PDB file with one MODEL, atoms N, CA, C and O in Angstrom:
MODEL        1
ATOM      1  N   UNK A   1      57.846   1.432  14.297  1.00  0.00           N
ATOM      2  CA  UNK A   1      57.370   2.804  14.384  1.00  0.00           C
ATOM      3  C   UNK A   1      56.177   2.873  15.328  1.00  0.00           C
ATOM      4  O   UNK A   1      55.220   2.110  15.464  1.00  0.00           O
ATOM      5  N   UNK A   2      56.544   4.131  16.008  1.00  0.00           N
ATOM      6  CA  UNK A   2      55.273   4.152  16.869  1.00  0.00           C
ATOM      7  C   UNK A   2      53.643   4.309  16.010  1.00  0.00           C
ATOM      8  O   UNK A   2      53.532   4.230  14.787  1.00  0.00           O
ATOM      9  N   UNK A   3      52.577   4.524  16.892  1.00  0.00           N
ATOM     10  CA  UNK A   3      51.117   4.703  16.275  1.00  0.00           C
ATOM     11  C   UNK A   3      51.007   6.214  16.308  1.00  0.00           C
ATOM     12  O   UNK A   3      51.276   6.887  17.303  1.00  0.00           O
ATOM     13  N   UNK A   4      50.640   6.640  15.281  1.00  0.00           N
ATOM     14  CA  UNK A   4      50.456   8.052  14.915  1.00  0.00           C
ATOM     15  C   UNK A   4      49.094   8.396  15.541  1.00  0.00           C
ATOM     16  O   UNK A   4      48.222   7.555  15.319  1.00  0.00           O
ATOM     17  N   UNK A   5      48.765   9.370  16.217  1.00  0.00           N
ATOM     18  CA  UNK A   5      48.139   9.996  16.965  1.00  0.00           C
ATOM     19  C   UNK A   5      47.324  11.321  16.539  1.00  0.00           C
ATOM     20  O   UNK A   5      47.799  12.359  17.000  1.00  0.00           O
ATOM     21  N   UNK A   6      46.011  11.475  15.619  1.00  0.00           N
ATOM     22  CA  UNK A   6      45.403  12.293  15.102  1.00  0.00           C
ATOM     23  C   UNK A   6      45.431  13.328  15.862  1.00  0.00           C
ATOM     24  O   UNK A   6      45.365  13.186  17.083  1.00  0.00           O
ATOM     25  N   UNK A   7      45.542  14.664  15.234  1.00  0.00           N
ATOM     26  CA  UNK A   7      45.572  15.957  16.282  1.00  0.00           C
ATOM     27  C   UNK A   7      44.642  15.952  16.411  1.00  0.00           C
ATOM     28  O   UNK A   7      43.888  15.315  15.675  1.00  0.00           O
ATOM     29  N   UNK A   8      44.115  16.895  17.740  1.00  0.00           N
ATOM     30  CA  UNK A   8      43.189  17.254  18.946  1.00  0.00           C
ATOM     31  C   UNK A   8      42.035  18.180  18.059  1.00  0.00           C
ATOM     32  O   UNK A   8      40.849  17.851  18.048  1.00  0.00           O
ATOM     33  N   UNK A   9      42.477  19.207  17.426  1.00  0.00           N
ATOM     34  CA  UNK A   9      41.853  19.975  16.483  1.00  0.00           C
ATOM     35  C   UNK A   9      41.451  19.232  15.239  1.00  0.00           C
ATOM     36  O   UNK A   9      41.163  20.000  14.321  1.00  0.00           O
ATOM     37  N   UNK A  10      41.349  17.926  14.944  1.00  0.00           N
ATOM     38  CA  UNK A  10      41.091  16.953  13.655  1.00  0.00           C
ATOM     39  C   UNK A  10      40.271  16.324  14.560  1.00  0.00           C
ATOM     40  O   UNK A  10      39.226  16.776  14.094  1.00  0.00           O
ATOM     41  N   UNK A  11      39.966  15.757  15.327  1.00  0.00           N
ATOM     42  CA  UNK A  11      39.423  15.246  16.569  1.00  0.00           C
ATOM     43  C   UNK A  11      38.174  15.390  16.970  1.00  0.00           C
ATOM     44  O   UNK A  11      37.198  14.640  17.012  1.00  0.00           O
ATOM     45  N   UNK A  12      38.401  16.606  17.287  1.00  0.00           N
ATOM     46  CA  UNK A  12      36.800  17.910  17.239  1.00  0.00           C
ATOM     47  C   UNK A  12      36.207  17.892  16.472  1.00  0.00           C
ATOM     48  O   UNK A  12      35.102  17.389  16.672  1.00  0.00           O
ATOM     49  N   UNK A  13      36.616  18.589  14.626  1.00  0.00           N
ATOM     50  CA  UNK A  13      36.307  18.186  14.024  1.00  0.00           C
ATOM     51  C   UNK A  13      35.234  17.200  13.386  1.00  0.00           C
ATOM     52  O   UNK A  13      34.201  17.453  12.766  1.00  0.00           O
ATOM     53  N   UNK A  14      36.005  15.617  13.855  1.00  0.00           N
ATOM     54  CA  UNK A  14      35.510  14.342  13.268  1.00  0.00           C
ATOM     55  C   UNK A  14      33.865  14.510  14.589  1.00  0.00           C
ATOM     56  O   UNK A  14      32.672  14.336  14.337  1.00  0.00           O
ATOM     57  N   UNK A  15      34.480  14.861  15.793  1.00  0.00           N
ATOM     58  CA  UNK A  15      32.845  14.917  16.611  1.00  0.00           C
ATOM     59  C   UNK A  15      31.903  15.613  16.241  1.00  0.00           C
ATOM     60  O   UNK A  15      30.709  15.337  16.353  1.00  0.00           O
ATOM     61  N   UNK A  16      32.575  16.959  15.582  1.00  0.00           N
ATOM     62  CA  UNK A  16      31.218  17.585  15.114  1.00  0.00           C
ATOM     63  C   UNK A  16      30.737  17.162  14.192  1.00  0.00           C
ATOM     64  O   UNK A  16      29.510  17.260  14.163  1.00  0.00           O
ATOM     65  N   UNK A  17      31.384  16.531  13.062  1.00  0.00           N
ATOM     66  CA  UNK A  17      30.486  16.045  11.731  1.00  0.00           C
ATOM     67  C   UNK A  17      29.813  14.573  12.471  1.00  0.00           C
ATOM     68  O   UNK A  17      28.593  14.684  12.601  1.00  0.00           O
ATOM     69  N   UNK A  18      30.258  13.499  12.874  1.00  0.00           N
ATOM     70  CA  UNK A  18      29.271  13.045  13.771  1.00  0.00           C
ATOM     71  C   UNK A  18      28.275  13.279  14.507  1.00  0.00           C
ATOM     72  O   UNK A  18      27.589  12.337  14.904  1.00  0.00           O
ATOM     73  N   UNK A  19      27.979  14.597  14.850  1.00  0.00           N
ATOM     74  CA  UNK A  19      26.848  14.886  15.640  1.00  0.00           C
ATOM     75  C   UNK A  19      26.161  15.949  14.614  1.00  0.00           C
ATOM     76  O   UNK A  19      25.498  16.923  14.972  1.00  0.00           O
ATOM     77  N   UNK A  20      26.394  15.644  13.516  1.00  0.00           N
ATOM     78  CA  UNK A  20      25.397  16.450  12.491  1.00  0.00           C
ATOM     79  C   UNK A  20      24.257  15.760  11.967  1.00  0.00           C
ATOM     80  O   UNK A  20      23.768  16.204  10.928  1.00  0.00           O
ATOM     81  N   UNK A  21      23.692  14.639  12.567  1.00  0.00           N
ATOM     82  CA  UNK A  21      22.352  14.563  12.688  1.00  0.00           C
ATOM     83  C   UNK A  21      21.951  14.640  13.623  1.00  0.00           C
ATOM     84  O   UNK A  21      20.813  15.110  13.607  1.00  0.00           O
ATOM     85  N   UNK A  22      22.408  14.344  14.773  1.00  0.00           N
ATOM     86  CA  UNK A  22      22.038  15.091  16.129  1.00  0.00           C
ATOM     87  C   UNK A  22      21.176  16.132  15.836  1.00  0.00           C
ATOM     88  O   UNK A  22      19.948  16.173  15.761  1.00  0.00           O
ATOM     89  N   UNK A  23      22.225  17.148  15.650  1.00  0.00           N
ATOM     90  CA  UNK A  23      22.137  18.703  15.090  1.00  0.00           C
ATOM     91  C   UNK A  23      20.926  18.834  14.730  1.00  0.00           C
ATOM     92  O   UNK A  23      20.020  19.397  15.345  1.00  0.00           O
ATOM     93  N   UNK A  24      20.887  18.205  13.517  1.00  0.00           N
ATOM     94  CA  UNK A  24      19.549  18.449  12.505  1.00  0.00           C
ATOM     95  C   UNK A  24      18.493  18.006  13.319  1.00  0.00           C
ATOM     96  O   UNK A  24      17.853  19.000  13.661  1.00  0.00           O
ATOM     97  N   UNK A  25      18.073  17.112  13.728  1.00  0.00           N
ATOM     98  CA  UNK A  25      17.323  16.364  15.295  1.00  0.00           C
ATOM     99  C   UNK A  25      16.444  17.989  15.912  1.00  0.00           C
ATOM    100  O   UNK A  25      15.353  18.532  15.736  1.00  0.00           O
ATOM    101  N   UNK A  26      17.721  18.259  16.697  1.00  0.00           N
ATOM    102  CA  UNK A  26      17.089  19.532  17.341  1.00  0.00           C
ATOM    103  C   UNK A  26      16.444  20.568  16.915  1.00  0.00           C
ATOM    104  O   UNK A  26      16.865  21.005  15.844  1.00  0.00           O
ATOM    105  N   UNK A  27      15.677  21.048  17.322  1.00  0.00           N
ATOM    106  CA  UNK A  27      14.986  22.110  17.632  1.00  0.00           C
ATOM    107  C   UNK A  27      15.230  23.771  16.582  1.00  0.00           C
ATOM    108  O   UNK A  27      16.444  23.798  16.783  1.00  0.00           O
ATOM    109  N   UNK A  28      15.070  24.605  16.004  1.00  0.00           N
ATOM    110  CA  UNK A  28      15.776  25.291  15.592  1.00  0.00           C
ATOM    111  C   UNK A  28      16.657  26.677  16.732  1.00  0.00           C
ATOM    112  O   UNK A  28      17.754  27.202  16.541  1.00  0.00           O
ATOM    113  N   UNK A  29      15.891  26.865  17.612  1.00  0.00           N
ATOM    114  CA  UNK A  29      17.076  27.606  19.047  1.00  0.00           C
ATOM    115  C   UNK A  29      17.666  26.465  19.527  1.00  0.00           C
ATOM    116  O   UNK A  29      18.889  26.543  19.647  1.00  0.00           O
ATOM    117  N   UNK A  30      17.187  25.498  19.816  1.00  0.00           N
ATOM    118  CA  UNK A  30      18.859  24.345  20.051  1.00  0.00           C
ATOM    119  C   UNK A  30      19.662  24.187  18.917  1.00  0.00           C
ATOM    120  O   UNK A  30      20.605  23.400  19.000  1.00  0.00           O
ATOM    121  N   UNK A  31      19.562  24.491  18.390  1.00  0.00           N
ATOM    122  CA  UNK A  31      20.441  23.634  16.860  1.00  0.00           C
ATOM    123  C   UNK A  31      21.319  24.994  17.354  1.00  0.00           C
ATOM    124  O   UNK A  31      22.497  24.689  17.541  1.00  0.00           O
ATOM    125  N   UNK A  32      21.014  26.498  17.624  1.00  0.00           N
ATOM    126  CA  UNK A  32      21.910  27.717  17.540  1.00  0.00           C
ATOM    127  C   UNK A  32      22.692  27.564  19.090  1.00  0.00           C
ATOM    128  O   UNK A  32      23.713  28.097  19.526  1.00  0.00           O
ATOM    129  N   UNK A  33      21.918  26.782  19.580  1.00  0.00           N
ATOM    130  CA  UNK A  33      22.418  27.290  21.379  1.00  0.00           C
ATOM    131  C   UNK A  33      23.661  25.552  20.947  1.00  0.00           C
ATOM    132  O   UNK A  33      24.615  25.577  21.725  1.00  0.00           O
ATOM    133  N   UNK A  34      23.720  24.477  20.117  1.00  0.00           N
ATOM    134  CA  UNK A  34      24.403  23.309  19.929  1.00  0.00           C
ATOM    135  C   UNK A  34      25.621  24.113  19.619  1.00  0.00           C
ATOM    136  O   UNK A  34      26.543  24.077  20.434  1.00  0.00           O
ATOM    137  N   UNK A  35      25.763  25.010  18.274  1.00  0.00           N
ATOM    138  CA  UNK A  35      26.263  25.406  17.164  1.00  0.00           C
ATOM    139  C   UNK A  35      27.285  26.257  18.387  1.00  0.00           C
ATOM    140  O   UNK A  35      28.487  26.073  18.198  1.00  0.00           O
ATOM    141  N   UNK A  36      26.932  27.147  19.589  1.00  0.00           N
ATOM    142  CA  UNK A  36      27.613  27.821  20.091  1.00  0.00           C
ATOM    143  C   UNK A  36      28.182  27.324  21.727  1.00  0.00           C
ATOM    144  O   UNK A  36      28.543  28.056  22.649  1.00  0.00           O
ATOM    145  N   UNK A  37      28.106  25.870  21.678  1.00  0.00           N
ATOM    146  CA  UNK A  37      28.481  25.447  22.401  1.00  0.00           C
ATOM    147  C   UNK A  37      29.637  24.688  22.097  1.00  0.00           C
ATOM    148  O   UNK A  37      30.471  24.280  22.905  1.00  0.00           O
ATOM    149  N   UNK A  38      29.619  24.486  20.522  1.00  0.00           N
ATOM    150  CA  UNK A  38      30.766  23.505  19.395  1.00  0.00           C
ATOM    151  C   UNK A  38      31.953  24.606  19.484  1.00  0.00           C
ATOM    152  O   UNK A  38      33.156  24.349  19.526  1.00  0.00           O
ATOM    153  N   UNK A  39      31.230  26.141  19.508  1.00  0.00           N
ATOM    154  CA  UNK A  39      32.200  26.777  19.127  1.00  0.00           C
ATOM    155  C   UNK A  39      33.034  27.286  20.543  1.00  0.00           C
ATOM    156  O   UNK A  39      34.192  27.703  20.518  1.00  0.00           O
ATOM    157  N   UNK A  40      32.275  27.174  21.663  1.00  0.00           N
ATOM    158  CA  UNK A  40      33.059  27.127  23.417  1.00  0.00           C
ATOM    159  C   UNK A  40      33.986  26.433  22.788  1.00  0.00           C
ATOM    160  O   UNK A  40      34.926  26.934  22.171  1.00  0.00           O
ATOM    161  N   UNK A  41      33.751  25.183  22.923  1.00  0.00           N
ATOM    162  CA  UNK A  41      34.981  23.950  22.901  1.00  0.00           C
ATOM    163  C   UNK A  41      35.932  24.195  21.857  1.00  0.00           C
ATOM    164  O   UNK A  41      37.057  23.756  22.096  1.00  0.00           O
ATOM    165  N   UNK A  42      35.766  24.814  20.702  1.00  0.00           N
ATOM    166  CA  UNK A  42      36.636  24.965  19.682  1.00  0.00           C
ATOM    167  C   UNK A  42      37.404  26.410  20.127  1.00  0.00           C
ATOM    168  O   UNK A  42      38.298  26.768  19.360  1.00  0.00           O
ATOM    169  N   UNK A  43      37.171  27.145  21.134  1.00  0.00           N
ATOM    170  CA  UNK A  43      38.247  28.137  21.282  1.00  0.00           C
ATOM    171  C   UNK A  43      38.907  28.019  22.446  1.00  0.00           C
ATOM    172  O   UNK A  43      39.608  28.820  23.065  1.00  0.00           O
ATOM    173  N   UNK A  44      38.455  26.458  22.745  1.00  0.00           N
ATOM    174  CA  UNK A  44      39.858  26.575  24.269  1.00  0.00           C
ATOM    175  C   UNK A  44      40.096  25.318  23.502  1.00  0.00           C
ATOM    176  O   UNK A  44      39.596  24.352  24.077  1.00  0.00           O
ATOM    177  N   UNK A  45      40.810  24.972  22.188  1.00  0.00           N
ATOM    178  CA  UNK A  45      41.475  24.236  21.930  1.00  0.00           C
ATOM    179  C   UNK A  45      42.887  23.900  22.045  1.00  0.00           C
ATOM    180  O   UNK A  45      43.302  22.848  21.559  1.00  0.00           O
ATOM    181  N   UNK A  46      43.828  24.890  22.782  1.00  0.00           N
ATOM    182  CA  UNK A  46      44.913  24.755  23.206  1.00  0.00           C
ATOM    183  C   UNK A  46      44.807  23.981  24.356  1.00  0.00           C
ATOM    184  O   UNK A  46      45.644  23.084  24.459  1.00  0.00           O
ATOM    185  N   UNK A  47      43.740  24.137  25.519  1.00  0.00           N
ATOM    186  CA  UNK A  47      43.728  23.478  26.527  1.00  0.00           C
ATOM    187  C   UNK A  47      43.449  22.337  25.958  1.00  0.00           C
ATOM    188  O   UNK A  47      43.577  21.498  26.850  1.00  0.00           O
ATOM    189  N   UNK A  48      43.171  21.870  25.084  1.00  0.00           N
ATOM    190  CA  UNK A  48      42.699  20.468  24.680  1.00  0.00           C
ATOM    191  C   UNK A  48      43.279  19.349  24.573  1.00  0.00           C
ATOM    192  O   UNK A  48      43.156  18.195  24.982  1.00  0.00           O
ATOM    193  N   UNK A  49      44.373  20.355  23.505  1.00  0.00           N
ATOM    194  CA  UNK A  49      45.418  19.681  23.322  1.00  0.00           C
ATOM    195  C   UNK A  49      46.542  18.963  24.550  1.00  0.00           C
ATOM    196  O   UNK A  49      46.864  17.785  24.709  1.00  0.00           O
ATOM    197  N   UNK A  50      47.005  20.352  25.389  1.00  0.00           N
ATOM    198  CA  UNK A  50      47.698  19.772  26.691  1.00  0.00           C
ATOM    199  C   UNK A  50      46.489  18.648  27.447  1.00  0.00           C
ATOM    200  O   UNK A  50      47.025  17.778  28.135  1.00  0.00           O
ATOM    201  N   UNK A  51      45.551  18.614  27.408  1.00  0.00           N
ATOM    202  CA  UNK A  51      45.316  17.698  28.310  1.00  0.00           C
ATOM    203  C   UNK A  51      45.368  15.963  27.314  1.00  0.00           C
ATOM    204  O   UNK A  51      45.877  15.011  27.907  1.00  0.00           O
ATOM    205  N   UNK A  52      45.111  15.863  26.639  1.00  0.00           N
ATOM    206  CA  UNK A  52      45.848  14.680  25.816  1.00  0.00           C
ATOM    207  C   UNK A  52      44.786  13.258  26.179  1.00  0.00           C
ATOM    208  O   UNK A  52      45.069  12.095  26.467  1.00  0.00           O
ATOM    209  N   UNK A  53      44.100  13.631  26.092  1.00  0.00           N
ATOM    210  CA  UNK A  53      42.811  12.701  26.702  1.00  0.00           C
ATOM    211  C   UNK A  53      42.305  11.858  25.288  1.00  0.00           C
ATOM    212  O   UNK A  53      42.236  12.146  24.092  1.00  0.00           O
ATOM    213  N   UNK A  54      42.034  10.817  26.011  1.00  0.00           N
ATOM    214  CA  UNK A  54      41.961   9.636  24.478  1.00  0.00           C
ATOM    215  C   UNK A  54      40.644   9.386  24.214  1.00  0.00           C
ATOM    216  O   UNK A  54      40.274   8.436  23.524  1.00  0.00           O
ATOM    217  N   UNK A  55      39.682  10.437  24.886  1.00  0.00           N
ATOM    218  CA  UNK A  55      38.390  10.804  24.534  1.00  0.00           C
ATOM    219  C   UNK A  55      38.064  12.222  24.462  1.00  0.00           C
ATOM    220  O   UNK A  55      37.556  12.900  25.355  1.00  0.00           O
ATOM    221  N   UNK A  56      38.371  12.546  23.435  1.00  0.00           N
ATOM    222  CA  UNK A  56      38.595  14.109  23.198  1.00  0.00           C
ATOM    223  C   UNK A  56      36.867  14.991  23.724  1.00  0.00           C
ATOM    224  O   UNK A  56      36.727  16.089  24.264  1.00  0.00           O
ATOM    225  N   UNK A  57      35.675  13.869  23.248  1.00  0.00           N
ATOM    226  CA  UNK A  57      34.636  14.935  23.895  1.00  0.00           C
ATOM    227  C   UNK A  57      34.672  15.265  25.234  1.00  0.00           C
ATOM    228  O   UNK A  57      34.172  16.319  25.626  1.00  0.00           O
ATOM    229  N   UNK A  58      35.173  14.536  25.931  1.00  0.00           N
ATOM    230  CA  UNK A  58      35.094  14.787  27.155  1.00  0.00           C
ATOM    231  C   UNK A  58      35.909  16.351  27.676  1.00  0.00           C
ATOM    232  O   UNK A  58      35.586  17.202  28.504  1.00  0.00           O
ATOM    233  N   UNK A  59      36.872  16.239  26.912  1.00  0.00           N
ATOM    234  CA  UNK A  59      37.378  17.626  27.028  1.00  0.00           C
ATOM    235  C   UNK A  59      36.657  18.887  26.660  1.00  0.00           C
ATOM    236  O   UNK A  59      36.728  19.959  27.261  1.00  0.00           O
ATOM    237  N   UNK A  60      35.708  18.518  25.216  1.00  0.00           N
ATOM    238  CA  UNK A  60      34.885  19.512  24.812  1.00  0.00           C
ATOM    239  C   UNK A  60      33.692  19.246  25.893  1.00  0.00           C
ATOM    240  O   UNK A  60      32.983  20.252  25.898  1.00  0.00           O
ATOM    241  N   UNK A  61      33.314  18.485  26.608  1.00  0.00           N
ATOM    242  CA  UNK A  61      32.254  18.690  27.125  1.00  0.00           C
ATOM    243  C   UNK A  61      32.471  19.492  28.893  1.00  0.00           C
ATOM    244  O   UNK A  61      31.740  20.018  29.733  1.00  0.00           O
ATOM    245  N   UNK A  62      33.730  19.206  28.752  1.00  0.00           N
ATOM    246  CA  UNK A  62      34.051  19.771  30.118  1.00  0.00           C
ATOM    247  C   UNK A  62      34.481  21.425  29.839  1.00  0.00           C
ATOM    248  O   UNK A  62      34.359  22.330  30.665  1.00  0.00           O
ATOM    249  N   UNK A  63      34.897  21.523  28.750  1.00  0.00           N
ATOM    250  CA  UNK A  63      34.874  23.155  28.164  1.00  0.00           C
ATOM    251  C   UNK A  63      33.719  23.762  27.957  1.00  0.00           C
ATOM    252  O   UNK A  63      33.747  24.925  28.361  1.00  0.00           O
ATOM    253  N   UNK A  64      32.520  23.376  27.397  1.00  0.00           N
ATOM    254  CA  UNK A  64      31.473  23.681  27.829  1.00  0.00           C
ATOM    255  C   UNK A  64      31.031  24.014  29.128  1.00  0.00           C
ATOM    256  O   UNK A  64      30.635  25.099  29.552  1.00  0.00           O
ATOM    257  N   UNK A  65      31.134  23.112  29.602  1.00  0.00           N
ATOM    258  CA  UNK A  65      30.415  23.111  31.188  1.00  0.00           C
ATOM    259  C   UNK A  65      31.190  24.408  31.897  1.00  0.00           C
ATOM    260  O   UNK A  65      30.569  25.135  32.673  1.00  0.00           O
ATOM    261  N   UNK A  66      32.493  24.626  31.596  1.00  0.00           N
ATOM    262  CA  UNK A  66      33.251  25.691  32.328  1.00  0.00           C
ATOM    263  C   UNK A  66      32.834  27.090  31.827  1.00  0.00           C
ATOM    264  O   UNK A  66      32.888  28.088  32.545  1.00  0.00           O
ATOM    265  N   UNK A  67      32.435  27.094  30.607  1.00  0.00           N
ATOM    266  CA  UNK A  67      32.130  27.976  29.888  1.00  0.00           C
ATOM    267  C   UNK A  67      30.427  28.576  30.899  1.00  0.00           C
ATOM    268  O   UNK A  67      30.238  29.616  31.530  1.00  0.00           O
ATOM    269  N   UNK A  68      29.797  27.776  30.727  1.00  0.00           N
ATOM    270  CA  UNK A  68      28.435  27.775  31.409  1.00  0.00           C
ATOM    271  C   UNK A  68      28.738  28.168  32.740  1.00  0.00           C
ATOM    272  O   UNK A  68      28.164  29.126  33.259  1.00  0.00           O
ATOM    273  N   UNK A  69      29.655  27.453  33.367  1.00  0.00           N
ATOM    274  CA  UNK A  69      29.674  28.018  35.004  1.00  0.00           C
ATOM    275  C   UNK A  69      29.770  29.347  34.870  1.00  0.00           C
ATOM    276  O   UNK A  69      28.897  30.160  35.171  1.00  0.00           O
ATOM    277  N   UNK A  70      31.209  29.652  34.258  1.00  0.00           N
ATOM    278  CA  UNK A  70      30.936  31.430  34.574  1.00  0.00           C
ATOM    279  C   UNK A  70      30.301  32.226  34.031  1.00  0.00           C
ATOM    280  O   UNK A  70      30.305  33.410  34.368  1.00  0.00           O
ATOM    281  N   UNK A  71      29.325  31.559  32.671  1.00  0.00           N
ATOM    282  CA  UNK A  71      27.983  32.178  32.739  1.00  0.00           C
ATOM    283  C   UNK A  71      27.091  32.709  34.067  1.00  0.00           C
ATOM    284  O   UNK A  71      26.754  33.806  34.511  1.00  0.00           O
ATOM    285  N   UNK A  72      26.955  31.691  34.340  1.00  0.00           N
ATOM    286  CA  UNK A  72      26.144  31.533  35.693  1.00  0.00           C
ATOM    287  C   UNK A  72      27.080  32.479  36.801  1.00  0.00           C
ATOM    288  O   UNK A  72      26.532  33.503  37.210  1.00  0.00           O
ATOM    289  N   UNK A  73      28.125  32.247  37.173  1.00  0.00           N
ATOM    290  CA  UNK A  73      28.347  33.144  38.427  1.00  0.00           C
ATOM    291  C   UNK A  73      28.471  34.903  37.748  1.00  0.00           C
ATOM    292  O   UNK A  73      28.235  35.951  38.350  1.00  0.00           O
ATOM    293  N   UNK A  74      28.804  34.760  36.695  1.00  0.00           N
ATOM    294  CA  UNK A  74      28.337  36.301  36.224  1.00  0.00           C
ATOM    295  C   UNK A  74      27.200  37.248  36.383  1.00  0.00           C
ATOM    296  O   UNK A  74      27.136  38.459  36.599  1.00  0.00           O
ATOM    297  N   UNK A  75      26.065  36.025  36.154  1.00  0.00           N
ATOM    298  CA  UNK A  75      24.898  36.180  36.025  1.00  0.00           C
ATOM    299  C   UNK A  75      24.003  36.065  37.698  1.00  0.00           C
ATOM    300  O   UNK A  75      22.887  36.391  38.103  1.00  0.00           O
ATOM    301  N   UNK A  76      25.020  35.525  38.196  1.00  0.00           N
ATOM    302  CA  UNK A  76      24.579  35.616  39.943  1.00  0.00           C
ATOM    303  C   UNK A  76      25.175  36.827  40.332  1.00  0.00           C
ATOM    304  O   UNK A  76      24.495  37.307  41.238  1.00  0.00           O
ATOM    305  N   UNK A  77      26.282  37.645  40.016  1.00  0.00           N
ATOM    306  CA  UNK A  77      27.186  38.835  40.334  1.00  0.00           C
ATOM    307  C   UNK A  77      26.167  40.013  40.047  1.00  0.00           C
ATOM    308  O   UNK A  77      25.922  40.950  40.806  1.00  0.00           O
ATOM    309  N   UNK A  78      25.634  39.779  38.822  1.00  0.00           N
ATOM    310  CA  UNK A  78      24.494  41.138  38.601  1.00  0.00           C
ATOM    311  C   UNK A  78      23.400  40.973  39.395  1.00  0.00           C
ATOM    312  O   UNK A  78      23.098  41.890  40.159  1.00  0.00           O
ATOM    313  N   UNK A  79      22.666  39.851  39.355  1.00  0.00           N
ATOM    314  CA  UNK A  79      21.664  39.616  40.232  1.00  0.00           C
ATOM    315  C   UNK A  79      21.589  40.159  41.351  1.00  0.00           C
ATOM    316  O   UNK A  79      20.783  41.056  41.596  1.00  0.00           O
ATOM    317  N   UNK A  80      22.721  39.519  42.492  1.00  0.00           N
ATOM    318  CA  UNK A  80      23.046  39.954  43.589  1.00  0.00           C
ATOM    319  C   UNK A  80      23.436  41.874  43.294  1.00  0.00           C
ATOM    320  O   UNK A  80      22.902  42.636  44.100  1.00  0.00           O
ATOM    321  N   UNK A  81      24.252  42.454  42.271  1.00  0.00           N
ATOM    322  CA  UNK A  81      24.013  43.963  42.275  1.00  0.00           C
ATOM    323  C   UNK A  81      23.037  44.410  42.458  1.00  0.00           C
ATOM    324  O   UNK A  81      23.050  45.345  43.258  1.00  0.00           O
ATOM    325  N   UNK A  82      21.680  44.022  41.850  1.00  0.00           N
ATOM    326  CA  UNK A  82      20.435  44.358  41.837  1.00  0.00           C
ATOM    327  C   UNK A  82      19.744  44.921  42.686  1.00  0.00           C
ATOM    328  O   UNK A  82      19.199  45.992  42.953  1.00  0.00           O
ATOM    329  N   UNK A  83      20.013  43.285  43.262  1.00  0.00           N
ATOM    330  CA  UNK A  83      19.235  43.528  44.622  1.00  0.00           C
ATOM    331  C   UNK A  83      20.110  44.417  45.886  1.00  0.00           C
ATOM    332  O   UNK A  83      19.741  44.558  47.052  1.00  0.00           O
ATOM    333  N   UNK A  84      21.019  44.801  45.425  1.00  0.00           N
ATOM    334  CA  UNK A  84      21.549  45.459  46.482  1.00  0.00           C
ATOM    335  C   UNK A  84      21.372  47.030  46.206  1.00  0.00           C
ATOM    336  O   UNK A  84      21.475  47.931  47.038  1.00  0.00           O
ATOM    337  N   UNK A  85      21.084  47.141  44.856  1.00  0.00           N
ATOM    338  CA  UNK A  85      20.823  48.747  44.721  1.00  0.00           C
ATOM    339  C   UNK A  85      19.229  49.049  44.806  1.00  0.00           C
ATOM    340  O   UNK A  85      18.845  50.153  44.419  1.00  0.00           O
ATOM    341  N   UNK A  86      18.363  48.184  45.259  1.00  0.00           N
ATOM    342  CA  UNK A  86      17.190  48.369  45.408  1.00  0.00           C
ATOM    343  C   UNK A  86      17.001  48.909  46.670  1.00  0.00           C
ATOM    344  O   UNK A  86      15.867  49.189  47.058  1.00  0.00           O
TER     345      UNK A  86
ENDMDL
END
């Protein structure tokens, strides 16, 4: 029989209760800005899954980071409005 392969969403999971002293560690606005960065990665968990990666943070950490970019170019889109209606 082949090796059974924990789902992607059990996965996450097991990282976040691992990083619950981390957690506690931080700061009390990091502990909220941690808490909503767990939850980026936990709603593009379909992409997670297709990508099938045998280090699952890396997927959550790269969902983050994507998450943040288009923070940022959003946040460059108004900027740049700004200054153009001035």
């Amino acid at each position: 029989m082949g090796r059974t392969v924990i789902p992607y969403s059990r996965q996450m999971q097991y990282i976040d209760a691992s990083l619950g002293q981390y957690r506690r560690g931080l700061r009390k606005p990091d502990q909220e800005i941690f808490d909503e960065l767990i939850r980026t990665a936990k709603l593009q968990v379909q992409a997670g899954v297709m990508a099938s990666s045998p280090y699952p943070i890396d997927i959550m950490l790269l969902t983050m980071m994507i998450d943040l970019k288009k923070e940022i170019l959003r946040l460059k889109k108004e900027s740049e409005a700004l200054r153009k209606s001035e």
